[in-house]
């Protein structure tokens, strides 16, 4: 980060412009609410532990830090000294132990604007000369300095693919010594890797190797407020290569690295976020003893180092086997299970509705077809439909065919499909006369002749009938046979 205070070096106005451009490009972020933490559960901001303060003014604009044994290596941006590249060694209390000035080609190295620092397994220092806030550099530079022999420093030139231009302020050095350039783009960090082997004095094109999107947080600090939460300012890889971290002005994002593939871990993995609150201009970060050590520029008082414990993912507590779950069945259901139950009930209801509609339509079609046929055919159609088949011979097993149950004619008359009487089986024009006269009306019989031994009944007084007092004589029934003897029970004939 460029300091806002004007300096006599002549480079300070460009730093003011850089800050203005960055703030303008990210001004929309300030209005955004804090987003969900990429690491899952958000961690409350916790202040870091003060390690030491750097009194040497050459490091007042500290931008790069690398841990080495009990001390550190540090580098400032190009605003302090633009004529040479100085890497300063500090002890554990931030006192200067040694200054290494890089030389190349018989003269001091002349970097444009260093932004980060890393150290490889051989103890060589890699200085990231990446800064380009105005997007005017055709290529960026990477310096490799051996503290034991700084006169043989190497310079590697890099270009972005397709002529792109980026302002980059962070460097990741993989365990096998391959550098990754980390851009300072708005709301994202794009990773670029060299497409070929690095050679001193030669230019190698970069290729995109990964990307990580930042989200706004609620961590206070930084020189530009909320926009500073979503730009990369520094990066580091642990000495064993198992961890990688990218920091912003307010937070640090850490990934687990497998197989030394840092770009893959950052692009596809889920980081853990550690808040770095209240750092004035925090750009440097390094690993030391499993902790983060950060460097921040403090206006008017130089730079300071702080230590933070990286956030560790919480281990879920194992439930005791002895403890029973007293919740009801419905309380145990998850939202997905409830949704599937509702879907299942809906499907069953649709199936039942479909079956009901099919039965109703089929029944209506059968009745309509039967109504359109003559009466005799309608009778057979209804019978066939009731038997569950269409057409064919009559079912001899049907109880109605064998004489059981109500007569067919009565059933058909009740249903409104009875044929005319002359079409019914067994119809006769004359009523049936059974030989033994047990069925049908009685045959007329001849009138009985009067018996000589009986006198005719005398007329009743008053001319009334024989029963109700009306006129007429009482006579025997004309159909009574002569041989129909009746007992007299001792009653005279004239009294019968």
XYZ file of C-alpha atoms in Angstrom:
496
model
C 0.000 0.000 0.000
C 1.308 3.373 -0.909
C 1.477 5.923 1.838
C -0.800 8.907 1.542
C 1.786 11.315 2.857
C 3.662 13.172 0.130
C 7.336 12.390 -0.119
C 10.220 14.208 -1.811
C 11.203 11.135 -3.830
C 8.870 12.107 -6.656
C 7.060 8.734 -6.614
C 4.520 9.691 -3.978
C 1.990 11.401 -6.284
C 1.596 8.149 -8.200
C 0.841 6.412 -4.924
C -1.866 8.936 -4.168
C -3.328 8.251 -7.610
C -3.103 4.485 -6.964
C -5.028 4.814 -3.729
C -7.657 6.967 -5.402
C -8.048 4.487 -8.247
C -8.378 1.543 -5.878
C -10.943 3.328 -3.768
C -12.958 4.382 -6.813
C -12.921 0.869 -8.256
C -14.171 -0.669 -5.027
C -16.474 2.066 -3.772
C -19.501 -0.113 -4.480
C -18.303 -2.647 -1.931
C -18.712 -0.170 0.898
C -22.478 -0.320 0.562
C -22.571 -4.124 0.680
C -23.553 -5.876 3.917
C -21.212 -8.413 5.427
C -21.517 -11.633 3.454
C -21.425 -15.194 4.686
C -18.002 -16.339 5.850
C -16.387 -18.623 3.229
C -15.128 -20.847 6.048
C -18.618 -21.521 7.414
C -19.162 -20.169 10.923
C -17.986 -16.523 11.138
C -15.337 -15.880 13.773
C -15.507 -12.731 15.923
C -12.601 -10.328 15.366
C -9.825 -10.944 17.875
C -6.898 -8.561 18.203
C -3.472 -9.949 17.456
C -0.583 -10.114 19.905
C 2.047 -7.429 19.479
C 5.420 -8.925 18.560
C 7.584 -5.846 18.119
C 7.833 -2.439 16.453
C 10.311 -1.622 13.675
C 12.148 1.632 14.266
C 14.198 1.630 11.064
C 12.500 4.117 8.734
C 13.578 2.176 5.679
C 10.814 -0.264 6.623
C 8.188 2.368 7.363
C 6.364 1.155 4.231
C 6.739 -2.561 4.983
C 5.144 -4.720 2.255
C 6.931 -8.110 2.411
C 7.886 -10.425 5.276
C 9.471 -13.891 5.514
C 10.333 -15.818 8.691
C 13.842 -17.283 8.944
C 14.822 -19.063 12.140
C 14.375 -16.742 15.108
C 14.137 -13.628 12.954
C 12.661 -12.210 9.785
C 13.531 -10.806 6.389
C 11.625 -7.680 5.364
C 11.314 -5.446 2.320
C 9.717 -2.048 1.760
C 8.006 -0.742 -1.340
C 9.741 1.436 -3.929
C 8.822 4.718 -2.286
C 11.752 4.554 0.180
C 14.632 3.900 -2.188
C 14.075 3.568 -5.901
C 17.758 3.323 -6.809
C 18.516 -0.071 -5.278
C 16.952 -3.201 -3.811
C 17.549 -3.622 -0.080
C 16.365 -6.652 1.908
C 16.693 -6.147 5.657
C 17.164 -8.899 8.239
C 15.539 -8.453 11.669
C 15.932 -10.356 14.902
C 13.047 -11.488 17.092
C 12.733 -8.001 18.636
C 12.644 -6.217 15.257
C 16.203 -4.860 15.475
C 18.162 -4.723 12.237
C 20.783 -7.439 11.983
C 21.814 -7.178 8.365
C 21.016 -5.380 5.121
C 21.453 -7.202 1.826
C 21.654 -5.055 -1.303
C 21.078 -6.934 -4.516
C 23.563 -6.449 -7.330
C 23.301 -7.547 -10.899
C 25.639 -6.939 -13.823
C 28.180 -5.132 -11.673
C 25.685 -2.605 -10.345
C 22.890 -2.408 -7.811
C 19.534 -3.804 -8.815
C 16.981 -1.172 -9.776
C 13.484 -2.484 -8.996
C 10.352 -0.600 -9.985
C 8.114 -1.253 -6.984
C 8.621 -4.359 -4.752
C 5.444 -5.672 -3.078
C 6.110 -9.030 -1.383
C 8.850 -11.362 -0.192
C 9.321 -15.150 0.106
C 12.144 -17.515 1.041
C 12.806 -20.949 -0.481
C 14.215 -24.089 1.139
C 17.773 -23.071 0.133
C 17.472 -19.754 1.981
C 17.296 -17.621 -1.171
C 15.033 -14.591 -1.121
C 12.418 -13.946 -3.822
C 11.333 -10.315 -4.182
C 8.074 -9.679 -6.042
C 8.472 -6.526 -8.138
C 4.854 -6.625 -9.309
C 3.137 -3.308 -8.513
C 1.398 -1.570 -11.412
C -1.521 0.526 -10.090
C -1.703 2.625 -13.249
C -1.606 -0.494 -15.523
C 1.289 0.815 -17.615
C 3.954 -1.892 -17.250
C 4.463 -4.225 -20.196
C 6.143 -6.752 -17.917
C 6.750 -7.345 -14.239
C 9.864 -8.658 -12.504
C 10.848 -11.281 -9.974
C 14.195 -10.962 -8.201
C 16.039 -13.870 -6.590
C 18.695 -12.809 -4.118
C 21.112 -15.084 -2.276
C 21.941 -13.446 1.092
C 25.312 -15.245 1.067
C 26.250 -13.826 -2.347
C 23.994 -10.858 -3.229
C 26.269 -9.850 -6.095
C 24.852 -12.693 -8.216
C 21.213 -11.808 -7.957
C 18.954 -13.027 -10.777
C 16.157 -11.184 -12.550
C 13.192 -12.975 -14.154
C 10.828 -10.980 -16.340
C 7.182 -11.991 -16.655
C 4.277 -10.957 -18.880
C 0.567 -11.562 -18.424
C -1.259 -13.605 -21.087
C -2.757 -11.761 -24.039
C -1.092 -8.481 -23.133
C -3.198 -8.105 -19.963
C -2.121 -5.729 -17.233
C -2.720 -6.244 -13.517
C -1.739 -4.610 -10.271
C -0.308 -7.497 -8.213
C 0.946 -7.246 -4.644
C 1.371 -10.843 -3.412
C 3.675 -13.815 -4.100
C 3.169 -17.519 -3.308
C 6.255 -19.721 -3.577
C 5.356 -23.419 -3.866
C 7.397 -26.107 -2.044
C 9.187 -26.988 -5.293
C 10.276 -23.381 -5.804
C 7.727 -22.285 -8.425
C 6.284 -18.779 -8.023
C 2.615 -17.820 -8.265
C 1.671 -14.196 -8.913
C -1.418 -13.046 -6.976
C -3.277 -10.042 -8.386
C -4.884 -7.202 -6.479
C -8.012 -7.107 -8.618
C -11.254 -5.818 -7.158
C -13.089 -8.535 -5.182
C -10.879 -11.372 -6.427
C -7.355 -12.762 -6.407
C -6.255 -14.276 -9.719
C -3.291 -16.650 -9.660
C -0.790 -16.702 -12.542
C 2.002 -19.240 -13.034
C 4.961 -19.214 -15.472
C 4.450 -21.249 -18.651
C 8.123 -22.283 -18.812
C 11.361 -22.427 -16.912
C 12.617 -19.174 -15.437
C 15.974 -17.972 -16.774
C 17.994 -14.972 -15.699
C 17.345 -11.952 -17.892
C 14.701 -13.664 -20.044
C 10.984 -13.026 -20.295
C 8.449 -15.809 -19.662
C 4.738 -15.537 -20.267
C 2.325 -16.290 -17.446
C -0.864 -18.352 -17.540
C -3.887 -18.247 -15.276
C -3.693 -21.008 -12.657
C -6.625 -20.245 -10.370
C -8.891 -17.672 -8.818
C -10.499 -16.879 -5.482
C -13.448 -14.550 -4.890
C -13.461 -12.419 -1.734
C -16.579 -11.442 0.184
C -17.132 -8.471 2.453
C -16.649 -9.096 6.175
C -17.295 -7.178 9.374
C -13.619 -6.870 10.337
C -12.572 -3.260 11.038
C -9.323 -1.751 9.854
C -7.448 -0.933 6.666
C -6.727 2.385 4.973
C -9.792 2.458 2.679
C -12.537 0.902 4.799
C -14.799 -1.903 3.490
C -13.211 -1.997 -0.009
C -10.017 -3.158 1.674
C -11.787 -6.364 2.747
C -11.902 -7.726 -0.815
C -8.397 -7.120 -2.261
C -5.285 -9.250 -1.800
C -2.286 -7.493 -0.232
C 0.041 -10.348 0.755
C 0.523 -14.106 0.745
C 2.702 -16.893 2.133
C 3.236 -20.669 2.105
C 4.278 -22.595 5.236
C 7.776 -24.063 5.409
C 6.487 -27.636 5.007
C 4.199 -26.639 2.129
C 1.021 -27.908 3.858
C -0.597 -24.485 4.310
C -1.114 -21.400 2.156
C -2.531 -18.020 3.122
C -3.692 -14.904 1.264
C -4.413 -11.780 3.255
C -6.418 -8.619 2.655
C -6.225 -5.407 4.637
C -8.510 -6.944 7.272
C -8.521 -10.761 7.049
C -6.377 -13.807 6.322
C -7.688 -16.814 4.301
C -5.893 -20.108 4.855
C -6.066 -23.340 2.816
C -4.781 -26.865 3.369
C -2.410 -27.852 0.543
C -2.187 -31.449 -0.691
C 0.593 -32.706 -2.938
C 2.221 -29.268 -3.152
C -0.471 -27.965 -5.559
C -1.115 -24.539 -4.059
C -3.182 -23.209 -6.964
C -5.535 -26.207 -6.863
C -6.015 -25.867 -3.101
C -6.906 -22.179 -3.357
C -9.173 -22.587 -6.368
C -11.126 -25.645 -5.208
C -10.758 -25.676 -1.431
C -12.713 -23.939 1.328
C -10.527 -21.552 3.341
C -10.636 -20.693 7.013
C -10.850 -16.972 7.680
C -8.902 -15.352 10.490
C -9.743 -11.748 11.279
C -6.843 -9.266 11.397
C -8.620 -6.290 12.963
C -7.455 -2.711 13.324
C -4.290 -2.919 11.236
C -3.650 0.481 9.711
C -2.085 -0.638 6.420
C -1.615 -4.403 6.662
C 0.156 -5.916 3.635
C 2.802 -8.375 4.881
C 2.231 -11.887 6.260
C 4.414 -14.907 7.052
C 4.270 -18.267 8.864
C 6.234 -18.685 12.087
C 5.794 -21.545 14.569
C 2.351 -22.375 13.198
C 1.071 -18.808 13.607
C 0.529 -15.836 11.335
C 2.950 -12.943 11.727
C 1.710 -9.834 9.971
C 3.361 -6.529 9.174
C 1.422 -3.276 9.173
C 2.477 0.253 8.323
C 1.567 2.664 11.095
C 1.560 6.302 10.026
C 4.118 8.329 11.968
C 5.430 5.377 14.053
C 6.969 3.053 11.484
C 5.854 -0.549 11.067
C 4.800 -3.156 13.593
C 4.577 -6.955 13.698
C 1.635 -8.854 15.219
C 0.981 -12.548 15.797
C -2.328 -14.370 15.271
C -3.495 -17.895 15.928
C -5.074 -19.258 12.750
C -8.690 -20.269 13.061
C -9.077 -24.010 13.586
C -12.246 -25.758 12.363
C -14.450 -26.932 15.195
C -14.650 -30.675 15.664
C -18.279 -31.835 16.001
C -19.023 -33.374 19.368
C -19.787 -37.076 19.261
C -23.160 -37.928 20.742
C -23.167 -40.415 23.578
C -24.652 -43.788 22.715
C -26.319 -43.950 26.121
C -28.258 -40.784 25.565
C -31.561 -41.466 23.863
C -33.278 -39.015 21.604
C -36.519 -38.074 23.319
C -37.825 -36.058 20.393
C -40.972 -37.171 18.630
C -40.960 -38.639 15.140
C -42.034 -35.355 13.546
C -39.429 -33.360 15.465
C -36.685 -35.602 14.063
C -37.717 -35.039 10.475
C -35.496 -32.800 8.425
C -36.806 -30.310 5.894
C -35.844 -32.603 2.997
C -37.669 -35.544 4.584
C -40.816 -33.464 5.107
C -40.724 -32.360 1.475
C -40.403 -35.955 0.249
C -43.319 -37.046 2.430
C -45.509 -34.294 0.969
C -44.453 -35.259 -2.554
C -45.261 -38.917 -1.875
C -48.728 -38.112 -0.546
C -49.387 -35.941 -3.574
C -48.369 -38.710 -5.985
C -50.635 -41.241 -4.258
C -53.520 -38.762 -4.418
C -52.991 -38.201 -8.143
C -52.946 -41.936 -8.807
C -56.192 -42.470 -6.905
C -57.830 -39.545 -8.693
C -56.742 -40.954 -12.053
C -58.203 -44.369 -11.252
C -61.501 -42.779 -10.197
C -61.747 -40.750 -13.397
C -61.001 -43.836 -15.500
C -63.748 -45.865 -13.806
C -66.312 -43.075 -14.173
C -65.522 -42.494 -17.855
C -65.628 -46.214 -18.616
C -68.995 -46.621 -16.883
C -70.502 -43.657 -18.729
C -69.305 -44.951 -22.091
C -70.852 -48.373 -21.402
C -74.219 -46.847 -20.453
C -74.199 -44.572 -23.481
C -73.453 -47.513 -25.788
C -76.233 -49.570 -24.223
C -78.763 -46.762 -24.564
C -78.002 -46.462 -28.294
C -78.806 -50.171 -28.975
C -82.268 -51.796 -29.423
C -83.911 -53.035 -26.293
C -82.888 -56.656 -26.768
C -79.265 -55.745 -27.461
C -79.288 -53.223 -24.604
C -80.269 -56.030 -22.261
C -77.325 -58.143 -23.347
C -74.945 -55.161 -23.271
C -75.848 -54.296 -19.705
C -75.566 -57.915 -18.631
C -72.178 -58.218 -20.306
C -70.980 -54.988 -18.720
C -72.098 -56.151 -15.286
C -70.252 -59.406 -15.820
C -67.058 -57.469 -16.653
C -66.737 -58.404 -20.344
C -67.877 -57.061 -23.706
C -69.902 -59.559 -25.798
C -69.623 -63.353 -25.778
C -71.980 -66.129 -24.693
C -74.040 -65.975 -21.589
C -72.424 -67.116 -18.417
C -74.018 -70.383 -17.361
C -72.467 -69.997 -13.940
C -74.433 -66.821 -13.361
C -77.034 -67.581 -10.620
C -79.629 -65.662 -12.613
C -79.131 -68.066 -15.561
C -79.646 -71.074 -13.280
C -82.867 -69.745 -11.746
C -81.449 -68.308 -8.569
C -82.081 -64.795 -7.473
C -84.890 -62.535 -8.718
C -86.465 -63.274 -12.113
C -84.696 -61.698 -15.035
C -87.860 -59.952 -16.220
C -88.373 -58.222 -12.899
C -84.744 -57.131 -12.686
C -84.886 -55.841 -16.227
C -88.142 -54.004 -15.642
C -86.663 -52.318 -12.575
C -83.673 -51.189 -14.631
C -85.815 -50.035 -17.500
C -84.527 -52.512 -20.105
C -87.334 -55.102 -20.108
C -88.357 -56.312 -23.632
C -92.045 -56.460 -24.717
C -94.018 -59.457 -23.395
C -94.139 -61.172 -26.777
C -90.301 -61.126 -26.894
C -89.907 -62.798 -23.546
C -89.014 -66.477 -23.435
C -92.003 -68.780 -22.571
C -94.721 -66.304 -23.512
C -98.136 -67.878 -24.430
C -101.222 -66.316 -25.875
C -103.613 -68.424 -23.692
C -103.223 -68.701 -19.932
C -101.648 -71.845 -18.708
C -104.089 -74.623 -17.686
C -102.676 -77.205 -15.404
C -104.299 -80.720 -15.624
C -104.870 -80.939 -11.925
C -106.475 -77.501 -11.782
C -104.027 -76.235 -9.223
C -103.007 -73.253 -11.346
C -105.039 -70.718 -13.212
C -108.676 -69.563 -12.638
C -111.352 -72.223 -11.810
C -113.338 -73.663 -14.697
C -117.063 -72.773 -14.833
C -119.274 -75.472 -13.416
C -122.914 -76.348 -14.415
C -125.699 -75.160 -12.144
C -126.903 -77.714 -9.660
C -130.404 -79.121 -10.141
C -132.803 -78.592 -7.251
C -133.232 -81.510 -5.014
C -136.791 -82.898 -4.738
C -136.456 -83.482 -1.075
C -135.817 -79.824 -0.433
C -138.228 -76.967 -0.746
C -137.201 -73.600 -2.044
C -136.491 -70.992 0.532
C -139.346 -68.714 1.414
C -138.930 -65.039 0.798
C -137.672 -63.066 3.737
C -139.984 -60.528 5.252
C -139.565 -56.925 4.262
C -138.203 -57.821 0.840
C -134.716 -57.257 2.120
C -131.660 -58.898 0.757
C -130.401 -62.176 2.028
C -127.489 -60.480 3.713
C -127.956 -56.739 3.919
C -131.800 -56.573 3.865
C -132.174 -56.098 0.125
C -134.707 -57.871 -2.147
C -134.299 -61.277 -3.759
C -134.282 -64.853 -2.694
C -131.390 -66.617 -1.232
C -130.031 -69.316 -3.493
C -127.148 -71.617 -3.249
C -123.975 -70.745 -5.077
C -124.295 -71.793 -8.695
C -120.880 -73.415 -8.633
C -121.674 -75.772 -5.771
C -121.660 -79.401 -6.843
C -124.563 -81.750 -6.067
C -122.325 -84.231 -4.500
C -121.059 -81.585 -2.154
C -122.667 -83.073 0.945
C -122.675 -80.991 4.017
C -123.395 -82.151 7.484
C -126.679 -80.783 8.847
C -125.606 -80.908 12.473
C -129.317 -81.582 13.348
C -130.516 -78.297 11.879
C -133.857 -78.484 10.001
C -133.753 -77.728 6.337
C -136.028 -74.752 6.666
C -133.579 -73.219 9.077
C -130.548 -73.606 6.979
